[in-house]
Each structure stands twice: as structure tokens, then as C-alpha cells.
Amino acid sequence: MGRPLAALPLLVAGALGCARPAPGARVEELKGPRILQALPRPGFLLRKADGSPFDFRAETRGTLTFLFFGYTHCPDVCPLHMANLAGVLHTLPPEVLHRIRVVFVSTDPERDTPDVLRGWLGQFDSSFIGVTGTPAALEVAQRAVGMPPASREGELPMGGYGITHAAQIWAFTPDDSAHVMYPWGVPREDLAADIPKLLQIWPGR
């Protein structure tokens, strides 16, 4: 069983940071914990399930992007996060959906082959983008958002192995920064309430 790594404590706080929100929805209304200092959208390079290269910054620029690091054999954290995101997205109108991306980075490239990754994500939403890479590339990607790299736990009693990985979802808004993250256990209702506010407060260009 994978054990989630705690979010780095210095990243999250109730402070408003230095970004200037657009009028309308208020920062104080957001359910997700604020990040003390906005995190610029990183440009790490991995590969998609079809083998093509995936530059996170270039391919998600200007969108509301939910970024999560996990693995398909995860028994709890990963499927719940993906199910919650899918459940919320399925309620949104097309004009909102086209502004949103969900990127799932597998930290278990040994087992998460392209077919496995594509099939697992397809259970939630076929638009979810699955990517992975070499251990070195995955470490670069995780450190780009201030997280310790995921690690293999060793053999489990029921066979196979687990992965210790971070449990938070990063929300990169259209201004190409992350101002909010969503920890393990975030209610689906909180995600649903925050999505329109994230698009309004930080709309980008």
C-alpha cells in the first residue's frame, strides 16, 4: 500500500501571497489551502502513454491544470482523487471544460506501461493525460513542484510493492502559477466549489 508523503509545510499558508486577483470571486472563498508563494508552472519533460514527449508547461499553458503524482496500483489516494476530479468535471459545461486539464504523472514506470496507464485513467475520464518517464526525469518533475521524490516501499505480504508518494493535487491556474493545492481527503464538493473561482480569480491573459 502506498503511503502519501506530507505536503511541505512551508508551502501552504493562509496568506494571500503577492498575486493580485481579478474582481468577482474572492480568494478568501476558496476551499483549497493557499500556497504561501505562488509556484510558477514548471516545464518538466516526460512522455505520454503514446510515447510522445510531454512538456508540462508548453502543453498546459493558459489552462486550469490539476497535476497529481501517483501510480495505478495505488489502493486509495490515487483512485479517489481521480474519481473526485472526474465527478466534478462531468458536471461542467463544455465552455468551461475546454479550459481545464488533468495531468496524472505515474511514479511507477515499471508497471505503468502505456496500455496500463491509458486503461486506468480511461475508467475515470478519457481526457485525463497520463505521463511518466525515467526515474531521473520523474525526480526532476517532482522536485520542480517542491516535493520529495516517490519511493518504492518493498514487497508487500499480498505480493507486489507499494509506492510512497505525495498526496496533494496542484492547481495551476490560467495565469500559469499554482496558488492552491488540494490535500488527500479533500471533499469533491470543495473541488466543485473552487473550480469556477480559480478560473475567475486568476484568468490569465
PDB file of C-alpha atoms in Angstrom, residues 12-202:
ATOM      1  CA  VAL A  12       0.971  26.152   2.486  1.00  0.00           C
ATOM      2  CA  ALA A  13      -0.441  29.021   4.471  1.00  0.00           C
ATOM      3  CA  GLY A  14      -3.451  31.253   4.771  1.00  0.00           C
ATOM      4  CA  ALA A  15      -1.605  34.278   3.464  1.00  0.00           C
ATOM      5  CA  LEU A  16      -2.849  35.896   0.279  1.00  0.00           C
ATOM      6  CA  GLY A  17       0.559  35.974  -1.370  1.00  0.00           C
ATOM      7  CA  CYS A  18       1.520  38.699  -3.813  1.00  0.00           C
ATOM      8  CA  ALA A  19      -0.758  37.832  -6.754  1.00  0.00           C
ATOM      9  CA  ARG A  20      -3.488  40.367  -7.450  1.00  0.00           C
ATOM     10  CA  PRO A  21      -6.824  38.570  -8.029  1.00  0.00           C
ATOM     11  CA  ALA A  22      -9.394  39.723 -10.542  1.00  0.00           C
ATOM     12  CA  PRO A  23     -12.636  41.250  -9.224  1.00  0.00           C
ATOM     13  CA  GLY A  24     -15.598  38.975  -8.546  1.00  0.00           C
ATOM     14  CA  ALA A  25     -14.824  35.764  -6.692  1.00  0.00           C
ATOM     15  CA  ARG A  26     -12.706  36.296  -3.598  1.00  0.00           C
ATOM     16  CA  VAL A  27      -9.564  34.436  -2.599  1.00  0.00           C
ATOM     17  CA  GLU A  28     -10.967  34.031   0.899  1.00  0.00           C
ATOM     18  CA  GLU A  29     -13.814  31.928  -0.514  1.00  0.00           C
ATOM     19  CA  LEU A  30     -11.523  29.184  -1.806  1.00  0.00           C
ATOM     20  CA  LYS A  31     -11.736  25.815  -0.045  1.00  0.00           C
ATOM     21  CA  GLY A  32      -8.267  24.609  -1.004  1.00  0.00           C
ATOM     22  CA  PRO A  33      -5.282  25.648   1.154  1.00  0.00           C
ATOM     23  CA  ARG A  34      -3.380  28.602  -0.277  1.00  0.00           C
ATOM     24  CA  ILE A  35       0.301  28.326  -1.171  1.00  0.00           C
ATOM     25  CA  LEU A  36       2.402  30.889   0.661  1.00  0.00           C
ATOM     26  CA  GLN A  37       4.237  31.922  -2.501  1.00  0.00           C
ATOM     27  CA  ALA A  38       2.739  31.262  -5.927  1.00  0.00           C
ATOM     28  CA  LEU A  39       4.540  28.453  -7.777  1.00  0.00           C
ATOM     29  CA  PRO A  40       5.276  29.138 -11.465  1.00  0.00           C
ATOM     30  CA  ARG A  41       4.084  26.415 -13.849  1.00  0.00           C
ATOM     31  CA  PRO A  42       7.177  24.190 -14.299  1.00  0.00           C
ATOM     32  CA  GLY A  43       8.481  22.954 -17.629  1.00  0.00           C
ATOM     33  CA  PHE A  44       9.494  19.383 -16.866  1.00  0.00           C
ATOM     34  CA  LEU A  45       9.654  16.900 -19.740  1.00  0.00           C
ATOM     35  CA  LEU A  46       8.087  13.416 -19.555  1.00  0.00           C
ATOM     36  CA  ARG A  47       6.325  11.164 -22.075  1.00  0.00           C
ATOM     37  CA  LYS A  48       2.679  10.447 -22.817  1.00  0.00           C
ATOM     38  CA  ALA A  49       1.108   6.994 -22.925  1.00  0.00           C
ATOM     39  CA  ASP A  50       1.540   7.000 -26.723  1.00  0.00           C
ATOM     40  CA  GLY A  51       5.285   7.552 -26.322  1.00  0.00           C
ATOM     41  CA  SER A  52       5.307  11.177 -27.492  1.00  0.00           C
ATOM     42  CA  PRO A  53       7.135  13.809 -25.419  1.00  0.00           C
ATOM     43  CA  PHE A  54       5.164  15.895 -22.951  1.00  0.00           C
ATOM     44  CA  ASP A  55       6.397  19.305 -21.815  1.00  0.00           C
ATOM     45  CA  PHE A  56       4.130  20.182 -18.904  1.00  0.00           C
ATOM     46  CA  ARG A  57       4.430  23.953 -19.242  1.00  0.00           C
ATOM     47  CA  ALA A  58       4.081  24.063 -23.025  1.00  0.00           C
ATOM     48  CA  GLU A  59       1.146  21.645 -23.248  1.00  0.00           C
ATOM     49  CA  THR A  60      -0.929  23.064 -20.401  1.00  0.00           C
ATOM     50  CA  ARG A  61      -0.083  26.785 -20.642  1.00  0.00           C
ATOM     51  CA  GLY A  62      -3.020  29.126 -20.025  1.00  0.00           C
ATOM     52  CA  THR A  63      -5.342  26.438 -18.639  1.00  0.00           C
ATOM     53  CA  LEU A  64      -6.538  25.415 -15.201  1.00  0.00           C
ATOM     54  CA  THR A  65      -4.421  22.284 -14.747  1.00  0.00           C
ATOM     55  CA  PHE A  66      -4.700  19.784 -11.923  1.00  0.00           C
ATOM     56  CA  LEU A  67      -1.367  17.990 -11.512  1.00  0.00           C
ATOM     57  CA  PHE A  68      -1.032  14.812  -9.466  1.00  0.00           C
ATOM     58  CA  PHE A  69       1.810  12.322  -8.932  1.00  0.00           C
ATOM     59  CA  GLY A  70       0.743   8.744  -8.184  1.00  0.00           C
ATOM     60  CA  TYR A  71       0.527   5.227  -9.624  1.00  0.00           C
ATOM     61  CA  THR A  72      -2.205   2.983 -10.973  1.00  0.00           C
ATOM     62  CA  HIS A  73      -1.735   0.206  -8.384  1.00  0.00           C
ATOM     63  CA  CYS A  74      -2.391   2.664  -5.566  1.00  0.00           C
ATOM     64  CA  PRO A  75      -5.225   1.263  -3.421  1.00  0.00           C
ATOM     65  CA  ASP A  76      -6.705   4.502  -2.102  1.00  0.00           C
ATOM     66  CA  VAL A  77      -5.274   8.006  -2.619  1.00  0.00           C
ATOM     67  CA  CYS A  78      -4.887   7.955  -6.408  1.00  0.00           C
ATOM     68  CA  PRO A  79      -8.228   6.423  -7.443  1.00  0.00           C
ATOM     69  CA  LEU A  80     -10.149   8.636  -5.029  1.00  0.00           C
ATOM     70  CA  HIS A  81      -8.513  11.833  -6.288  1.00  0.00           C
ATOM     71  CA  MET A  82      -9.126  10.849  -9.926  1.00  0.00           C
ATOM     72  CA  ALA A  83     -12.726   9.832  -9.236  1.00  0.00           C
ATOM     73  CA  ASN A  84     -13.416  13.122  -7.464  1.00  0.00           C
ATOM     74  CA  LEU A  85     -11.927  15.184 -10.276  1.00  0.00           C
ATOM     75  CA  ALA A  86     -13.814  13.206 -12.903  1.00  0.00           C
ATOM     76  CA  GLY A  87     -17.065  13.506 -10.976  1.00  0.00           C
ATOM     77  CA  VAL A  88     -16.737  17.277 -10.813  1.00  0.00           C
ATOM     78  CA  LEU A  89     -15.630  17.729 -14.421  1.00  0.00           C
ATOM     79  CA  HIS A  90     -18.566  15.687 -15.683  1.00  0.00           C
ATOM     80  CA  THR A  91     -20.915  18.332 -14.263  1.00  0.00           C
ATOM     81  CA  LEU A  92     -19.276  21.257 -16.078  1.00  0.00           C
ATOM     82  CA  PRO A  93     -20.447  22.781 -19.376  1.00  0.00           C
ATOM     83  CA  PRO A  94     -18.223  22.404 -22.477  1.00  0.00           C
ATOM     84  CA  GLU A  95     -17.174  26.059 -22.452  1.00  0.00           C
ATOM     85  CA  VAL A  96     -15.621  25.519 -19.005  1.00  0.00           C
ATOM     86  CA  LEU A  97     -14.258  22.037 -19.664  1.00  0.00           C
ATOM     87  CA  HIS A  98     -12.102  23.165 -22.572  1.00  0.00           C
ATOM     88  CA  ARG A  99     -10.169  25.397 -20.154  1.00  0.00           C
ATOM     89  CA  ILE A 100      -9.265  22.528 -17.789  1.00  0.00           C
ATOM     90  CA  ARG A 101      -6.610  19.797 -17.915  1.00  0.00           C
ATOM     91  CA  VAL A 102      -5.909  16.896 -15.558  1.00  0.00           C
ATOM     92  CA  VAL A 103      -2.362  15.508 -15.688  1.00  0.00           C
ATOM     93  CA  PHE A 104      -1.570  12.270 -13.871  1.00  0.00           C
ATOM     94  CA  VAL A 105       2.155  11.547 -13.538  1.00  0.00           C
ATOM     95  CA  SER A 106       2.891   7.895 -12.812  1.00  0.00           C
ATOM     96  CA  THR A 107       5.758   7.428 -10.382  1.00  0.00           C
ATOM     97  CA  ASP A 108       5.761   3.681 -11.155  1.00  0.00           C
ATOM     98  CA  PRO A 109       7.018   3.429 -14.765  1.00  0.00           C
ATOM     99  CA  GLU A 110       7.974  -0.221 -14.270  1.00  0.00           C
ATOM    100  CA  ARG A 111       4.340  -1.362 -14.015  1.00  0.00           C
ATOM    101  CA  ASP A 112       2.516   1.598 -15.549  1.00  0.00           C
ATOM    102  CA  THR A 113       3.090   0.749 -19.180  1.00  0.00           C
ATOM    103  CA  PRO A 114       1.342   2.906 -21.784  1.00  0.00           C
ATOM    104  CA  ASP A 115      -1.577   0.469 -22.057  1.00  0.00           C
ATOM    105  CA  VAL A 116      -1.972   0.174 -18.292  1.00  0.00           C
ATOM    106  CA  LEU A 117      -1.838   3.938 -17.774  1.00  0.00           C
ATOM    107  CA  ARG A 118      -4.260   4.658 -20.604  1.00  0.00           C
ATOM    108  CA  GLY A 119      -6.726   1.992 -19.486  1.00  0.00           C
ATOM    109  CA  TRP A 120      -6.657   3.003 -15.826  1.00  0.00           C
ATOM    110  CA  LEU A 121      -7.227   6.698 -16.498  1.00  0.00           C
ATOM    111  CA  GLY A 122      -9.929   5.837 -19.019  1.00  0.00           C
ATOM    112  CA  GLN A 123     -12.016   4.426 -16.180  1.00  0.00           C
ATOM    113  CA  PHE A 124     -12.318   7.970 -14.851  1.00  0.00           C
ATOM    114  CA  ASP A 125     -12.192  10.248 -17.892  1.00  0.00           C
ATOM    115  CA  SER A 126     -10.661   9.703 -21.318  1.00  0.00           C
ATOM    116  CA  SER A 127      -9.465  13.333 -21.393  1.00  0.00           C
ATOM    117  CA  PHE A 128      -7.105  12.814 -18.444  1.00  0.00           C
ATOM    118  CA  ILE A 129      -3.477  12.994 -19.578  1.00  0.00           C
ATOM    119  CA  GLY A 130      -1.247  10.183 -18.328  1.00  0.00           C
ATOM    120  CA  VAL A 131       2.521  10.662 -18.420  1.00  0.00           C
ATOM    121  CA  THR A 132       5.599   9.043 -16.931  1.00  0.00           C
ATOM    122  CA  GLY A 133       9.328   8.882 -17.547  1.00  0.00           C
ATOM    123  CA  THR A 134      12.662   7.600 -16.343  1.00  0.00           C
ATOM    124  CA  PRO A 135      13.375   7.706 -12.602  1.00  0.00           C
ATOM    125  CA  ALA A 136      15.664  10.688 -13.203  1.00  0.00           C
ATOM    126  CA  ALA A 137      13.022  12.591 -15.189  1.00  0.00           C
ATOM    127  CA  LEU A 138      10.368  11.835 -12.570  1.00  0.00           C
ATOM    128  CA  GLU A 139      12.621  13.127  -9.815  1.00  0.00           C
ATOM    129  CA  VAL A 140      13.164  16.371 -11.742  1.00  0.00           C
ATOM    130  CA  ALA A 141       9.390  16.752 -12.196  1.00  0.00           C
ATOM    131  CA  GLN A 142       8.610  16.191  -8.521  1.00  0.00           C
ATOM    132  CA  ARG A 143      11.332  18.495  -7.279  1.00  0.00           C
ATOM    133  CA  ALA A 144      10.075  21.161  -9.707  1.00  0.00           C
ATOM    134  CA  VAL A 145       6.973  21.481  -7.512  1.00  0.00           C
ATOM    135  CA  GLY A 146       8.909  21.204  -4.261  1.00  0.00           C
ATOM    136  CA  MET A 147       8.076  17.583  -3.480  1.00  0.00           C
ATOM    137  CA  PRO A 148      10.396  14.773  -2.373  1.00  0.00           C
ATOM    138  CA  PRO A 149      10.578  12.001  -4.979  1.00  0.00           C
ATOM    139  CA  ALA A 150       8.290   8.999  -4.600  1.00  0.00           C
ATOM    140  CA  SER A 151       9.999   5.831  -3.411  1.00  0.00           C
ATOM    141  CA  ARG A 152       9.367   2.108  -3.636  1.00  0.00           C
ATOM    142  CA  GLU A 153       8.270   0.540  -0.343  1.00  0.00           C
ATOM    143  CA  GLY A 154       9.415  -3.021  -0.881  1.00  0.00           C
ATOM    144  CA  GLU A 155       7.489  -6.247  -1.271  1.00  0.00           C
ATOM    145  CA  LEU A 156       4.012  -6.424   0.252  1.00  0.00           C
ATOM    146  CA  PRO A 157       2.517  -9.502   2.004  1.00  0.00           C
ATOM    147  CA  MET A 158      -0.090  -9.894  -0.751  1.00  0.00           C
ATOM    148  CA  GLY A 159       2.540  -9.597  -3.466  1.00  0.00           C
ATOM    149  CA  GLY A 160       3.845  -6.712  -5.500  1.00  0.00           C
ATOM    150  CA  TYR A 161       5.033  -3.464  -3.969  1.00  0.00           C
ATOM    151  CA  GLY A 162       3.721  -0.084  -2.960  1.00  0.00           C
ATOM    152  CA  ILE A 163       4.927   3.418  -3.708  1.00  0.00           C
ATOM    153  CA  THR A 164       5.283   6.162  -1.124  1.00  0.00           C
ATOM    154  CA  HIS A 165       4.228   9.320  -2.950  1.00  0.00           C
ATOM    155  CA  ALA A 166       2.901  12.803  -2.310  1.00  0.00           C
ATOM    156  CA  ALA A 167      -0.863  13.014  -1.871  1.00  0.00           C
ATOM    157  CA  GLN A 168      -1.691  16.561  -2.941  1.00  0.00           C
ATOM    158  CA  ILE A 169      -3.149  17.863  -6.189  1.00  0.00           C
ATOM    159  CA  TRP A 170      -1.559  21.044  -7.514  1.00  0.00           C
ATOM    160  CA  ALA A 171      -3.928  23.532  -9.184  1.00  0.00           C
ATOM    161  CA  PHE A 172      -2.137  25.622 -11.825  1.00  0.00           C
ATOM    162  CA  THR A 173      -4.433  28.440 -12.870  1.00  0.00           C
ATOM    163  CA  PRO A 174      -4.558  30.174 -16.303  1.00  0.00           C
ATOM    164  CA  ASP A 175      -2.031  32.772 -15.128  1.00  0.00           C
ATOM    165  CA  ASP A 176       0.460  29.856 -15.185  1.00  0.00           C
ATOM    166  CA  SER A 177       1.007  29.706 -11.437  1.00  0.00           C
ATOM    167  CA  ALA A 178      -0.218  27.482  -8.624  1.00  0.00           C
ATOM    168  CA  HIS A 179      -1.845  29.416  -5.783  1.00  0.00           C
ATOM    169  CA  VAL A 180      -3.777  26.497  -4.258  1.00  0.00           C
ATOM    170  CA  MET A 181      -3.235  22.796  -3.602  1.00  0.00           C
ATOM    171  CA  TYR A 182      -5.688  20.097  -2.545  1.00  0.00           C
ATOM    172  CA  PRO A 183      -4.561  17.552   0.066  1.00  0.00           C
ATOM    173  CA  TRP A 184      -5.571  13.928   0.485  1.00  0.00           C
ATOM    174  CA  GLY A 185      -9.161  13.759   1.699  1.00  0.00           C
ATOM    175  CA  VAL A 186     -10.388  16.947   0.031  1.00  0.00           C
ATOM    176  CA  PRO A 187     -14.174  16.606  -0.480  1.00  0.00           C
ATOM    177  CA  ARG A 188     -15.480  16.537  -4.039  1.00  0.00           C
ATOM    178  CA  GLU A 189     -17.760  19.427  -3.105  1.00  0.00           C
ATOM    179  CA  ASP A 190     -14.734  21.617  -2.339  1.00  0.00           C
ATOM    180  CA  LEU A 191     -13.256  20.983  -5.765  1.00  0.00           C
ATOM    181  CA  ALA A 192     -16.592  21.746  -7.402  1.00  0.00           C
ATOM    182  CA  ALA A 193     -16.920  24.994  -5.482  1.00  0.00           C
ATOM    183  CA  ASP A 194     -13.365  26.135  -6.253  1.00  0.00           C
ATOM    184  CA  ILE A 195     -13.102  25.471 -10.000  1.00  0.00           C
ATOM    185  CA  PRO A 196     -15.188  28.453 -11.192  1.00  0.00           C
ATOM    186  CA  LYS A 197     -13.469  30.693  -8.640  1.00  0.00           C
ATOM    187  CA  LEU A 198      -9.985  29.616  -9.748  1.00  0.00           C
ATOM    188  CA  LEU A 199     -10.875  30.460 -13.349  1.00  0.00           C
ATOM    189  CA  GLN A 200     -12.263  33.849 -12.345  1.00  0.00           C
ATOM    190  CA  ILE A 201      -9.657  34.957  -9.806  1.00  0.00           C
ATOM    191  CA  TRP A 202      -6.634  34.075 -11.958  1.00  0.00           C
TER     192      TRP A 202
END
